Amino acid sequence: EIVMTQTPLSLSVTPGQPASISCKSSQSLLQSDGKTYLYWYLQKPGQPPQLLIYEVSNRFSGVPDRFSGSGSGTDFTLKISRVEAEDAGVYYCMQATHFPRAFGQGTKVEIK
Amino acid sequence: QVQLQESGPGLVNPSETLSLTCTVSGDSITYYYWSWIRQPPRKGLEWIGYISSTGYTEYNPSLRSRVTISSDTSRNQFSLELSSVTAADTAMYYCATGASPSYWGQGTMVTVSP
């Protein structure tokens, strides 16, 4: 099974500053169809996760453009260009290239 | 926009079967895929499985021997059954749209305890 490893596990960010989260997979996530099925979710306190990014770099409906995803193969990054107070929560990456789907352990983002 | 609502008992006895239903509004379950995911208290997310519009299912191997996902198109619902539960199955259970979840329900907390 694929292991997804996120770093850091926690992050404290000043509003207006950038933030970056890394997600590494134990195997390449490039599918034979040429797509890479890597997703990013944000779980705000007391809420279900919400999809931010699909297939590495595509923002989901309604997601602000301060969120961006990048990467390939086994290394992926979620960047927030200018953190806002509403961005606090736990961020998860998830791979859907290999069976079974697997989530990273989560990165808790705190706003100073 | 699609909305999902989980329902079912909040307390299940050990060794019994956990049964949850997800009611979908704003879209038909005769399209796409529909997933279940769970989250133990203060822990991360675990993918349970999904069902397709044609009834095809995939399950996490760690749960495969105990899990069944089914659908009822007449009610626009899909369901989760997890048998022989233990305290380790205590979690928030979420239903979601898509094989790779996009829209999520609010979740329902299930506690396994005598």
PDB file of N, CA, C and O in Angstrom, chain B residues 33 45 59 61 68 74 83 86 102 106:
ATOM      1  N   TYR B  33     -19.806   8.289  -8.689  1.00  0.00           N
ATOM      2  CA  TYR B  33     -19.397   7.387  -7.627  1.00  0.00           C
ATOM      3  C   TYR B  33     -19.718   8.035  -6.287  1.00  0.00           C
ATOM      4  O   TYR B  33     -19.803   9.263  -6.175  1.00  0.00           O
ATOM      5  N   LEU B  45      -7.757  10.648   8.427  1.00  0.00           N
ATOM      6  CA  LEU B  45      -8.827  10.121   7.585  1.00  0.00           C
ATOM      7  C   LEU B  45      -8.483   8.739   7.041  1.00  0.00           C
ATOM      8  O   LEU B  45      -7.337   8.470   6.666  1.00  0.00           O
ATOM      9  N   TYR B  59     -13.437  -1.655  -1.907  1.00  0.00           N
ATOM     10  CA  TYR B  59     -13.302  -1.490  -0.466  1.00  0.00           C
ATOM     11  C   TYR B  59     -11.837  -1.455  -0.059  1.00  0.00           C
ATOM     12  O   TYR B  59     -10.985  -2.079  -0.701  1.00  0.00           O
ATOM     13  N   PRO B  61      -8.799  -2.783   1.640  1.00  0.00           N
ATOM     14  CA  PRO B  61      -8.496  -4.167   2.024  1.00  0.00           C
ATOM     15  C   PRO B  61      -8.498  -4.390   3.532  1.00  0.00           C
ATOM     16  O   PRO B  61      -8.794  -5.496   3.988  1.00  0.00           O
ATOM     17  N   THR B  68     -19.764  -3.592   3.590  1.00  0.00           N
ATOM     18  CA  THR B  68     -20.616  -3.648   2.405  1.00  0.00           C
ATOM     19  C   THR B  68     -21.175  -2.256   2.148  1.00  0.00           C
ATOM     20  O   THR B  68     -21.711  -1.630   3.073  1.00  0.00           O
ATOM     21  N   SER B  74     -34.099   4.315  -5.689  1.00  0.00           N
ATOM     22  CA  SER B  74     -35.462   4.838  -5.531  1.00  0.00           C
ATOM     23  C   SER B  74     -35.530   5.891  -4.433  1.00  0.00           C
ATOM     24  O   SER B  74     -36.367   6.783  -4.470  1.00  0.00           O
ATOM     25  N   SER B  83     -19.543  -4.952   9.779  1.00  0.00           N
ATOM     26  CA  SER B  83     -19.898  -6.015  10.715  1.00  0.00           C
ATOM     27  C   SER B  83     -18.820  -6.232  11.768  1.00  0.00           C
ATOM     28  O   SER B  83     -17.692  -5.749  11.643  1.00  0.00           O
ATOM     29  N   THR B  86     -15.661  -3.302  16.676  1.00  0.00           N
ATOM     30  CA  THR B  86     -14.959  -3.204  17.946  1.00  0.00           C
ATOM     31  C   THR B  86     -14.769  -1.725  18.265  1.00  0.00           C
ATOM     32  O   THR B  86     -15.125  -0.851  17.459  1.00  0.00           O
ATOM     33  N   SER B 102     -15.258  14.695  -3.325  1.00  0.00           N
ATOM     34  CA  SER B 102     -15.301  16.128  -3.562  1.00  0.00           C
ATOM     35  C   SER B 102     -16.215  16.789  -2.527  1.00  0.00           C
ATOM     36  O   SER B 102     -15.741  17.405  -1.601  1.00  0.00           O
ATOM     37  N   GLN B 106     -21.795  16.202   6.540  1.00  0.00           N
ATOM     38  CA  GLN B 106     -21.309  16.746   7.814  1.00  0.00           C
ATOM     39  C   GLN B 106     -20.730  15.670   8.716  1.00  0.00           C
ATOM     40  O   GLN B 106     -19.986  15.980   9.655  1.00  0.00           O
TER      41      GLN B 106
END
